[in-house]
Coordinates of C-alpha atoms in Angstrom, one line a residue:
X93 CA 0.1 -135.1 -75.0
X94 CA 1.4 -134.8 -71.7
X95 CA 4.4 -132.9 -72.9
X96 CA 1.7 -130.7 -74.5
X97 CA -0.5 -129.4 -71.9
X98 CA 2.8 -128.5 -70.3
X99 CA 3.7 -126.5 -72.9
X100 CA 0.2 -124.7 -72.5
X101 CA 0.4 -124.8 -68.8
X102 CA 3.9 -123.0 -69.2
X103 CA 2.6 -120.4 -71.3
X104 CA -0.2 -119.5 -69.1
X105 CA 2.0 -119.2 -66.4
X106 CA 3.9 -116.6 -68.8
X107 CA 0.9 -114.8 -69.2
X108 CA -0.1 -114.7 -66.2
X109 CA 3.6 -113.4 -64.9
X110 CA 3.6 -110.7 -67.8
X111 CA 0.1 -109.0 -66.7
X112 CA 1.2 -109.1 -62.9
X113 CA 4.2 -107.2 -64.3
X114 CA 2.4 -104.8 -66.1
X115 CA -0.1 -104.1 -63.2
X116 CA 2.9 -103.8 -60.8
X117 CA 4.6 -101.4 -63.4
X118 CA 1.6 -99.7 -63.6
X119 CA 0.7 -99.4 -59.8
X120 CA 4.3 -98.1 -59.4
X121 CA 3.5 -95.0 -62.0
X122 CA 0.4 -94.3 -60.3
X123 CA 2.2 -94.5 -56.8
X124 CA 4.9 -91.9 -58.0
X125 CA 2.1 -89.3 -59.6
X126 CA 0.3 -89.6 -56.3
X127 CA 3.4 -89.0 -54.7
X128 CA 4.5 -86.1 -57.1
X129 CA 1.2 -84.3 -56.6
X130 CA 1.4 -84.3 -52.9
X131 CA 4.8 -82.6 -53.2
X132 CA 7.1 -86.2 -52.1
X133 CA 8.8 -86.0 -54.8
X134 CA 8.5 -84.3 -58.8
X135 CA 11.0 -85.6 -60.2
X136 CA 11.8 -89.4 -59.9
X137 CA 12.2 -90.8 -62.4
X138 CA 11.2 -94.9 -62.6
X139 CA 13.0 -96.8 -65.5
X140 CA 11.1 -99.1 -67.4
X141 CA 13.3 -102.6 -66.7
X142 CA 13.6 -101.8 -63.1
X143 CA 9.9 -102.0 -61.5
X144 CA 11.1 -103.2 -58.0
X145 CA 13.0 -99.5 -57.6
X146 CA 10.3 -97.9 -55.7
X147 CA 10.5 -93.8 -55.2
X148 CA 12.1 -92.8 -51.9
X149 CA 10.5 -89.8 -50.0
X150 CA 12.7 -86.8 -49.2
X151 CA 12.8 -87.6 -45.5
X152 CA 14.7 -91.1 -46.4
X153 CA 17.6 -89.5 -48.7
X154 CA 20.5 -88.6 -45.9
X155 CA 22.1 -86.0 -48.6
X156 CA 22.5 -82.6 -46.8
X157 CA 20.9 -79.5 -48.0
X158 CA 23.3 -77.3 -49.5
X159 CA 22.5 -73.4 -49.1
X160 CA 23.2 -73.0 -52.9
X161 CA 21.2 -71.6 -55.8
X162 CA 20.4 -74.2 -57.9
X163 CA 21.9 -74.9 -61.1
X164 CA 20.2 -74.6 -64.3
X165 CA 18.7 -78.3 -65.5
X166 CA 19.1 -78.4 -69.1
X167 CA 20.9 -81.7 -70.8
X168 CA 22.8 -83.8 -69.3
X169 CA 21.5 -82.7 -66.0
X170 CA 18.0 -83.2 -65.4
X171 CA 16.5 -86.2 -63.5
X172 CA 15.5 -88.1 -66.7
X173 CA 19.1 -87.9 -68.4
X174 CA 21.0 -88.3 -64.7
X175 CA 19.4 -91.5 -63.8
X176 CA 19.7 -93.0 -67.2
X177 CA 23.4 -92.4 -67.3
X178 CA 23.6 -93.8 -64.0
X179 CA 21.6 -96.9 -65.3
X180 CA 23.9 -97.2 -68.3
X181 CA 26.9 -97.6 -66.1
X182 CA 25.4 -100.3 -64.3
X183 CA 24.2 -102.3 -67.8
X184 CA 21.2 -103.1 -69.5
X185 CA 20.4 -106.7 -68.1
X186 CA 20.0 -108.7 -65.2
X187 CA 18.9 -107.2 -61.7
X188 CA 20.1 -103.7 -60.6
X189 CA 22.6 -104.0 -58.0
X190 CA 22.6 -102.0 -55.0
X191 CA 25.0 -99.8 -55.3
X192 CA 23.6 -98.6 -58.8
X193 CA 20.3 -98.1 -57.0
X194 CA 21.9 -95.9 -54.4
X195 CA 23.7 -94.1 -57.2
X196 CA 20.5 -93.3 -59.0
X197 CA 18.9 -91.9 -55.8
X198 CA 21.2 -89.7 -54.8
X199 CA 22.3 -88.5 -58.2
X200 CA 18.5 -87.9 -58.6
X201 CA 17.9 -86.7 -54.9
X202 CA 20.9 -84.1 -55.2
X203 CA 19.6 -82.9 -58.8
X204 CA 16.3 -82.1 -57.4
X205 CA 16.9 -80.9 -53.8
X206 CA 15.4 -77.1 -53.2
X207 CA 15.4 -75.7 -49.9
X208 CA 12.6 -73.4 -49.1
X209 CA 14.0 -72.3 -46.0
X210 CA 16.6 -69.8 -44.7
X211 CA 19.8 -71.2 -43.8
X212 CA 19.0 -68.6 -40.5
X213 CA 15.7 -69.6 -39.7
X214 CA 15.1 -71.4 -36.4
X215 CA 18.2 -69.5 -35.1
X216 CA 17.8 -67.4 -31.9
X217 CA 20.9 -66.4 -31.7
X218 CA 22.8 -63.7 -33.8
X219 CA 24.9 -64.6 -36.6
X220 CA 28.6 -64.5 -35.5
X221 CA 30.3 -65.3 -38.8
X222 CA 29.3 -64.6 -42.5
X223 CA 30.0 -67.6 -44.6
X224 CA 28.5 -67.6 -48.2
X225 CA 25.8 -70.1 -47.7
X226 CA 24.6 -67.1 -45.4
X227 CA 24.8 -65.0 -48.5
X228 CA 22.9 -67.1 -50.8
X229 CA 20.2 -67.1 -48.3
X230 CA 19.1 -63.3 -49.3
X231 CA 18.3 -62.8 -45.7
X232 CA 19.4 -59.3 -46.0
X233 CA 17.5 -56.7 -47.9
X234 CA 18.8 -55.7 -51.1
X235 CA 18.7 -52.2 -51.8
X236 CA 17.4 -50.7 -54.8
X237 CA 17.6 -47.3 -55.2
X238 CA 17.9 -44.2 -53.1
X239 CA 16.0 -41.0 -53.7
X240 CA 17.8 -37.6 -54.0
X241 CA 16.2 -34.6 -52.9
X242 CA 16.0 -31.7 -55.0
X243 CA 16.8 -33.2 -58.4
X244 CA 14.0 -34.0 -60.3
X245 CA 14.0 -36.8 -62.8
X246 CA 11.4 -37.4 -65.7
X247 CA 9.5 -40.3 -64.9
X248 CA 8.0 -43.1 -67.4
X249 CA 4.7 -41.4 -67.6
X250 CA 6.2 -37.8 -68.0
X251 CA 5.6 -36.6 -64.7
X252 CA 8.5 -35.2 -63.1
X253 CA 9.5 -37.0 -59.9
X254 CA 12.7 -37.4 -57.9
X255 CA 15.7 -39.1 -58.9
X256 CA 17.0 -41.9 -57.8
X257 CA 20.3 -43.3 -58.1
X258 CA 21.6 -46.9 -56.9
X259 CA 22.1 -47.7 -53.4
X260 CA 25.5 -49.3 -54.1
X261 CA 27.1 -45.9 -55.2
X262 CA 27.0 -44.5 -52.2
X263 CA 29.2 -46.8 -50.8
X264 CA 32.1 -45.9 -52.3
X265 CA 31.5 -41.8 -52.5
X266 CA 32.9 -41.3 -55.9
X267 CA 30.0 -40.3 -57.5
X268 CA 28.0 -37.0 -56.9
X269 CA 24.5 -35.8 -58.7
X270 CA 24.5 -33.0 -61.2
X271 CA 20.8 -32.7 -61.8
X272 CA 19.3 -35.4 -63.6
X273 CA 22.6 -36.8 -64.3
X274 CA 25.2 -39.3 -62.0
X275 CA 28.4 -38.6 -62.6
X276 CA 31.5 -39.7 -61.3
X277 CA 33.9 -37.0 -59.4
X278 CA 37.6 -36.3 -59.7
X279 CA 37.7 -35.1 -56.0
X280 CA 36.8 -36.7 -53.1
X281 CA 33.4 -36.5 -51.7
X282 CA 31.7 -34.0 -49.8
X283 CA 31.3 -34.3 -45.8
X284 CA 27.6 -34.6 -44.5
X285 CA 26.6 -31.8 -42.2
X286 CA 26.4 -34.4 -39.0
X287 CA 30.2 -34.8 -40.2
X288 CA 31.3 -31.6 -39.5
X289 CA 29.4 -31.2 -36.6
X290 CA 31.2 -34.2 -35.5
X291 CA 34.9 -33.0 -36.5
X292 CA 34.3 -29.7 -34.8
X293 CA 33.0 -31.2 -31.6
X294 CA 36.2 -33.3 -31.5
X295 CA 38.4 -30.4 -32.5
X296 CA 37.0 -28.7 -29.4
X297 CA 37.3 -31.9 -27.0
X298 CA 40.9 -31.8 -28.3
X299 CA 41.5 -28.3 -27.4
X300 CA 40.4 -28.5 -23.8
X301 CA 41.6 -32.0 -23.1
X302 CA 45.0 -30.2 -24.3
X303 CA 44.7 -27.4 -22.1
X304 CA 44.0 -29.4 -19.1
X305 CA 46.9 -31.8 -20.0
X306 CA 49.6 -29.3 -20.7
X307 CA 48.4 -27.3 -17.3
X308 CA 48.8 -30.1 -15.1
X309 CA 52.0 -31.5 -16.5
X310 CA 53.5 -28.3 -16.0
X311 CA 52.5 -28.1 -12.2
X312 CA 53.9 -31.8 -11.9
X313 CA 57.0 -30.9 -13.3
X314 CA 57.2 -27.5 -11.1
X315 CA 57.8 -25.8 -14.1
X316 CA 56.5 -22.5 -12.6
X317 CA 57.0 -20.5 -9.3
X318 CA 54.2 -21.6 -6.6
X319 CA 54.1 -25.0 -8.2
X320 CA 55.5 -26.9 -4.9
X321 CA 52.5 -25.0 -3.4
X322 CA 49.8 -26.9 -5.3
X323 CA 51.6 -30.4 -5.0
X324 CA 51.5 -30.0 -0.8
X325 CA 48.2 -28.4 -0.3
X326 CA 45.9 -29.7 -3.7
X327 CA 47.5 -32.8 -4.6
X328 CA 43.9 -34.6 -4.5
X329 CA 42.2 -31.9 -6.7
X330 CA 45.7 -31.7 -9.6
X331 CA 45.1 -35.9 -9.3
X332 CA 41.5 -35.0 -10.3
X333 CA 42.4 -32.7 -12.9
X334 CA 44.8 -34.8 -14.8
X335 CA 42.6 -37.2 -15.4
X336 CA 40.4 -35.2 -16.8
X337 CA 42.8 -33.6 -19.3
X338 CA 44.3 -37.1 -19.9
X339 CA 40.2 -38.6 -20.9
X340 CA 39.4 -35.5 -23.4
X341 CA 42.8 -35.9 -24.6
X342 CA 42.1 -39.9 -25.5
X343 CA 38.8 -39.2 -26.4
X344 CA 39.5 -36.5 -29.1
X345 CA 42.2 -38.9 -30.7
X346 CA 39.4 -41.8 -30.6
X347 CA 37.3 -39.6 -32.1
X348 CA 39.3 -37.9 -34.9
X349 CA 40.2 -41.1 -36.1
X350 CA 36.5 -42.4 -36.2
X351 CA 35.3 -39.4 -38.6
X352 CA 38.5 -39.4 -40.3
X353 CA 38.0 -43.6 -41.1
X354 CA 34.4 -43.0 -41.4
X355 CA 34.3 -45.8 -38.3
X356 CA 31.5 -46.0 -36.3
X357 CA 33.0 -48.3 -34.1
X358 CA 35.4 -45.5 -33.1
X359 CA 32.7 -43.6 -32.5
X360 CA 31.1 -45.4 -30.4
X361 CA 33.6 -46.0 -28.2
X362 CA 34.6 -42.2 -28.5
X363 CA 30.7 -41.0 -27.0
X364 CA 30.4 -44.0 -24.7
X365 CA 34.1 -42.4 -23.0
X366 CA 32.4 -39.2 -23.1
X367 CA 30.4 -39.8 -20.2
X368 CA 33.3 -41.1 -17.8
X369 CA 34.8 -37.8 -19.0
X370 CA 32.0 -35.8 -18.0
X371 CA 31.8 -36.7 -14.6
X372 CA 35.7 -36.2 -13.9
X373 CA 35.4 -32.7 -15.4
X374 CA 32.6 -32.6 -13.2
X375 CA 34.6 -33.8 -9.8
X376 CA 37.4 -31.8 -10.2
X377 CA 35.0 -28.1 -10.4
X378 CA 32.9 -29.8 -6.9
X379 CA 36.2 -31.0 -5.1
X380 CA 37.7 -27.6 -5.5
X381 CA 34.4 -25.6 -5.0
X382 CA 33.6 -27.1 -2.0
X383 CA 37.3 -27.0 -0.4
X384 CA 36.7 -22.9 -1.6
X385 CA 33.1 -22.5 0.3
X386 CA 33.3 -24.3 3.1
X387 CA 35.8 -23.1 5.7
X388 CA 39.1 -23.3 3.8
X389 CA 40.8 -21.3 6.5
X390 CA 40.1 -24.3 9.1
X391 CA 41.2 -26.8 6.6
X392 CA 44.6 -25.1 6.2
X393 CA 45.4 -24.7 10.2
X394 CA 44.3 -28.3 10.3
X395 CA 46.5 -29.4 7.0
X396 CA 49.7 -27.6 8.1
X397 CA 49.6 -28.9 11.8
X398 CA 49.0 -32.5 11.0
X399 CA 48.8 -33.6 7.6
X400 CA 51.5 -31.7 5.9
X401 CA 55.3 -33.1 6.3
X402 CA 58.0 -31.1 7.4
X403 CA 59.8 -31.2 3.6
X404 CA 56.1 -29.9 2.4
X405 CA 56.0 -27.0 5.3
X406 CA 59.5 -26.1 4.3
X407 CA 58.5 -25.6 0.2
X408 CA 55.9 -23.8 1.1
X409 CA 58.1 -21.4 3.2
X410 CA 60.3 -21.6 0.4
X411 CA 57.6 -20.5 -2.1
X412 CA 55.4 -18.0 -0.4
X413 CA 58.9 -16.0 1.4
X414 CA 57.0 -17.1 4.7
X415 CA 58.2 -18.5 8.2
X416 CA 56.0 -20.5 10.9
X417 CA 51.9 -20.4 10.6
X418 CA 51.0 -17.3 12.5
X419 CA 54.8 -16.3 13.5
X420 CA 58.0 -17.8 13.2
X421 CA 57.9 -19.3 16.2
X422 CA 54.9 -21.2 15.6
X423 CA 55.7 -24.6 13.8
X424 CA 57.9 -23.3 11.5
X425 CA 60.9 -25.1 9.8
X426 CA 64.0 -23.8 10.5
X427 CA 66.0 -22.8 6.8
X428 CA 68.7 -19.9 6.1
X429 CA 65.6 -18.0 5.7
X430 CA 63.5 -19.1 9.0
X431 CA 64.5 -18.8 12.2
X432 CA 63.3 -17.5 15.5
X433 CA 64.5 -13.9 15.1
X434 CA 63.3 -13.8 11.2
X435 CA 61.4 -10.8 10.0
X436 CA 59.6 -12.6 7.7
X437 CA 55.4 -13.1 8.3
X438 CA 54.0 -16.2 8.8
X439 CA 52.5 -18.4 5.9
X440 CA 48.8 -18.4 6.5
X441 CA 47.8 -15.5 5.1
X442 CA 49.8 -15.9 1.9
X443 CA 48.9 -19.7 2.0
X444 CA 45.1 -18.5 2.4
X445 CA 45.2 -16.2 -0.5
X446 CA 46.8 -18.6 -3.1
X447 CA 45.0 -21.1 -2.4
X448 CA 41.7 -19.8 -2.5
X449 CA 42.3 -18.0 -5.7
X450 CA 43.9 -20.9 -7.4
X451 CA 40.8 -23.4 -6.7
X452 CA 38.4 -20.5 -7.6
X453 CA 40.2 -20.9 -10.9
X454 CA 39.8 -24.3 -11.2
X455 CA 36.6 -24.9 -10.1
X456 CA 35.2 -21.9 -12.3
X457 CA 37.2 -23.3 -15.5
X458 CA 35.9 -27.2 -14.6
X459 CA 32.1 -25.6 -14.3
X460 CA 33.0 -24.1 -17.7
X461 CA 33.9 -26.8 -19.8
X462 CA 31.0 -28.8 -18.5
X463 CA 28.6 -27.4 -21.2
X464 CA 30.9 -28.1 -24.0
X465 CA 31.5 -31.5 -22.7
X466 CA 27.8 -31.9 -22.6
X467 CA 27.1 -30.3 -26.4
X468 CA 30.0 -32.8 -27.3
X469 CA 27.7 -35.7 -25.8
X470 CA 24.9 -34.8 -27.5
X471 CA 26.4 -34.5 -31.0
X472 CA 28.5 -37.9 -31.0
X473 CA 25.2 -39.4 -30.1
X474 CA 22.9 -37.5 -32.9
X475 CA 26.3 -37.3 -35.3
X476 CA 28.3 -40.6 -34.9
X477 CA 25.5 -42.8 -37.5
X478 CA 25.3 -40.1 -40.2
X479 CA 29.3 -39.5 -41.4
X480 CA 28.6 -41.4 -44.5
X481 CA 25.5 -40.7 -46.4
X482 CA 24.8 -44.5 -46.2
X483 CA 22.9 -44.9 -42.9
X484 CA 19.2 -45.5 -43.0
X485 CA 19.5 -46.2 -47.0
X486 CA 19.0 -50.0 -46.8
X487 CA 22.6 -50.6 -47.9
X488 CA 23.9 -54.4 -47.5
X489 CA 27.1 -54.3 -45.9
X490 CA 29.9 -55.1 -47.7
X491 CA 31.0 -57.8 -45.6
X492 CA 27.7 -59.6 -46.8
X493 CA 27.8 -58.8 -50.3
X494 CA 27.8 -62.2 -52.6
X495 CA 31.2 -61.8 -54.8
X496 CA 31.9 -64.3 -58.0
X497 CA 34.8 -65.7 -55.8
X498 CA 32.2 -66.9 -53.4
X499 CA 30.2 -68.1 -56.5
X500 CA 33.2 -70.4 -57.5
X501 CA 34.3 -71.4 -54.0
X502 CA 30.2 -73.0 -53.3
X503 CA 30.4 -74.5 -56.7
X504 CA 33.7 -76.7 -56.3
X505 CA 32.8 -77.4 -52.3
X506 CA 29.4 -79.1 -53.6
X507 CA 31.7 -80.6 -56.6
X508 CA 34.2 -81.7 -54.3
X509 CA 31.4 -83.6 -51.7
X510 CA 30.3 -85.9 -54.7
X511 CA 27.4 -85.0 -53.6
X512 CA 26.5 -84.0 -57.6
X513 CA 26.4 -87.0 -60.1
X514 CA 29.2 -86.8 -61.9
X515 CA 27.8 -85.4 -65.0
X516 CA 26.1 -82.9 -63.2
X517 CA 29.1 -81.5 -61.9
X518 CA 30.9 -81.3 -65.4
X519 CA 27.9 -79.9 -66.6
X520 CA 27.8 -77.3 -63.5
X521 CA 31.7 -76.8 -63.6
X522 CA 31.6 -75.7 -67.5
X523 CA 29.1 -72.9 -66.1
X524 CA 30.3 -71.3 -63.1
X525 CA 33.3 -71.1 -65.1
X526 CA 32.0 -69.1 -68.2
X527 CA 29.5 -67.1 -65.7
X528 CA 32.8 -66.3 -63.8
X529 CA 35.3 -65.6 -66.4

């Protein structure tokens, strides 16, 4: 009797054990469609022999979020079928270890991450380097289609609207519209209007800055008669005007090789130097205008008594077939040619003459380049955006665009992290690499 009732005792304990099972096992389902509803988690799955492995919310899985698309779920690589296989490898009975609990949550966990969120947003600062978790992130617009004027196209309904051909094309130029039609061209494509604005303005920076180059390097180099003339009496203003020559020269290279690149970075630089260039240009026709005006006579007696040096009084003699200032006995340097008794005039009235017309011809050439140098200005800023027909069209740049190399290289990275249960990443391997071949 005795061993009886503890039979019956034992199997009422049983019972009892079973239904506290149950309700635990059915609390835990009831937990995780609560939990599933309020967005915790969809997808957890809870096998049947393992009621003590309780669903963990997102914020508890330490797995990073990967800037990826995710990959499709069919097979072997949803939830269900991922934390079974992981269950299998662990076996059937006896208490689930630890590890195999782990495994299950992040093979789970990693199969059902989705990030909402830009990889960019929160970021104040602007992007410095493109990687291609930045290009899965579509923060970029993607163009569609641009419309082109003048060539009608026959809509769905019938109606006869504008055609519009794919953004894309136009990055490459080697397509060009014939009517309704897009076909591709043997010959290279067509400059914009703001490009040949552009080229010409260049063309005729070039030309001046070549001008102004050439004339100065000859007076340096004393290739011509009076030349030792200039070097005494307008070094200053020839400093002046070599510069200026030497800027339009540099900027009409910088800026040929923009529109003939299509850079706009050239460009950029080319009208930013544009303004330095503008004010030399602009210094050398006051410096000399003003020396010109304002008692040049004065200057000279001045210059030639104490600022010139007995080698520069002498080339000047030399030059202008002169002796002495007023005579040739006054501060004159003695030559074959000068001497006390010479019969040749003094210099200041042949000085005074050269010099005043040479500085009326530079200050009158400097005041006329001025308005070319300014039109220049005006078209690299209107021009330098518009020598492709790409601006304002919405066009990703190509450094951003998302290739299938990038494709492959996210795929094995996340394969590589074993961040992927294992047959999740065979399953995801197979199809990058029939998408990619």
């Amino acid at each position: 009797m005795h061993s009886n009732a503890e039979l019956a005792n034992s199997k009422e304990g049983d019972g009892e054990m079973i239904e506290r099972v149950d309700a635990a096992r059915a609390n835990i389902h009831r937990s995780v469609s609560a939990r599933s509803r309020t967005g915790v988690r969809q997808d957890m799955y809870i096998p049947p022999h393992m009621p003590n492995l309780s669903p963990m919310p997102e914020e508890d899985v330490h797995v990073p979020r990967l800037p990826t698309p995710g990959f499709p779920r069919s097979g072997a690589t949803t939830p269900h079928s991922a934390s079974k296989a992981s269950v299998r490898s662990t076996g059937s009975s006896g208490p689930p270890a630890r590890d195999a609990r782990v495994s299950v949550r992040h093979s789970v966990s990693a199969a059902s991450i989705r990030s909402g969120r830009s990889v960019d947003s929160g970021k104040q600062s602007l992007i410095s380097t493109v990687g291609i978790g930045r290009k899965f992130t579509h923060k970029w617009p993607r163009p569609l289609s641009v419309p082109v004027p003048n060539a009608p196209a026959l809509g769905e309904s019938g109606r006869v609207g504008k055609l519009r051909i794919p953004a894309l094309v136009l990055e490459d130029e080697d397509y060009v519209v014939e009517g309704t039609e897009l076909k591709e061209q043997k010959k290279k494509a067509r400059w914009t209007i703001h490009k040949w604005a552009l080229f010409f303005s260049v063309i005729m920076v070039f030309g001046f800055g070549v001008w102004l180059f050439v004339d100065s390097m000859l007076t340096w180099f004393r290739t011509w008669q009076n030349a030792d003339v200039v070097l005494v009496a307008n070094r200053d203003i020839l400093s002046l005007s070599t510069v200026a020559g030497t800027l339009l020269l540099f900027n009409a290279i910088i800026g040929g090789t923009g529109v003939l690149l299509n850079s706009r970075p050239f460009l950029a630089v080319y009208t930013v130097l544009l303004w330095p260039t503008f004010v030399s240009v602009c210094s050398v026709g006051y410096a000399s205008y003003k020396r010109t005006v304002y008692s040049l006579s004065l200057k000279l007696n001045a210059a030639w008594s104490a600022e010139y040096t007995p080698a520069g009084r002498m080339a000047i003699q030399n030059a202008l077939h002169c002796c002495g200032w007023f005579s040739p006995l006054h501060e004159a340097e003695g030559s074959k040619i000068c001497y006390a008794r010479s019969p040749l005039p003094g210099c200041k009235g042949h000085l005074l003459r050269f010099d005043r017309g040479w500085l009326m011809t530079q200050y009158i050439s400097a005041f006329s380049l001025v308005p070319f140098v300014v039109i220049a200005i005006v078209i690299a800023l209107l021009c330098s955006n518009h020598v492709t027909q790409r601006f304002g069209k919405g066009i990703l740049p190509r450094q951003y665009w998302l290739r299938v190399e990038d494709v492959r290289e996210e795929a094995q990275r996340i394969m590589k992290s074993g961040v992927l249960h294992p047959d999740e990443a065979s399953d995801a391997k197979e199809k990058v690499s029939e998408a990619t071949s």
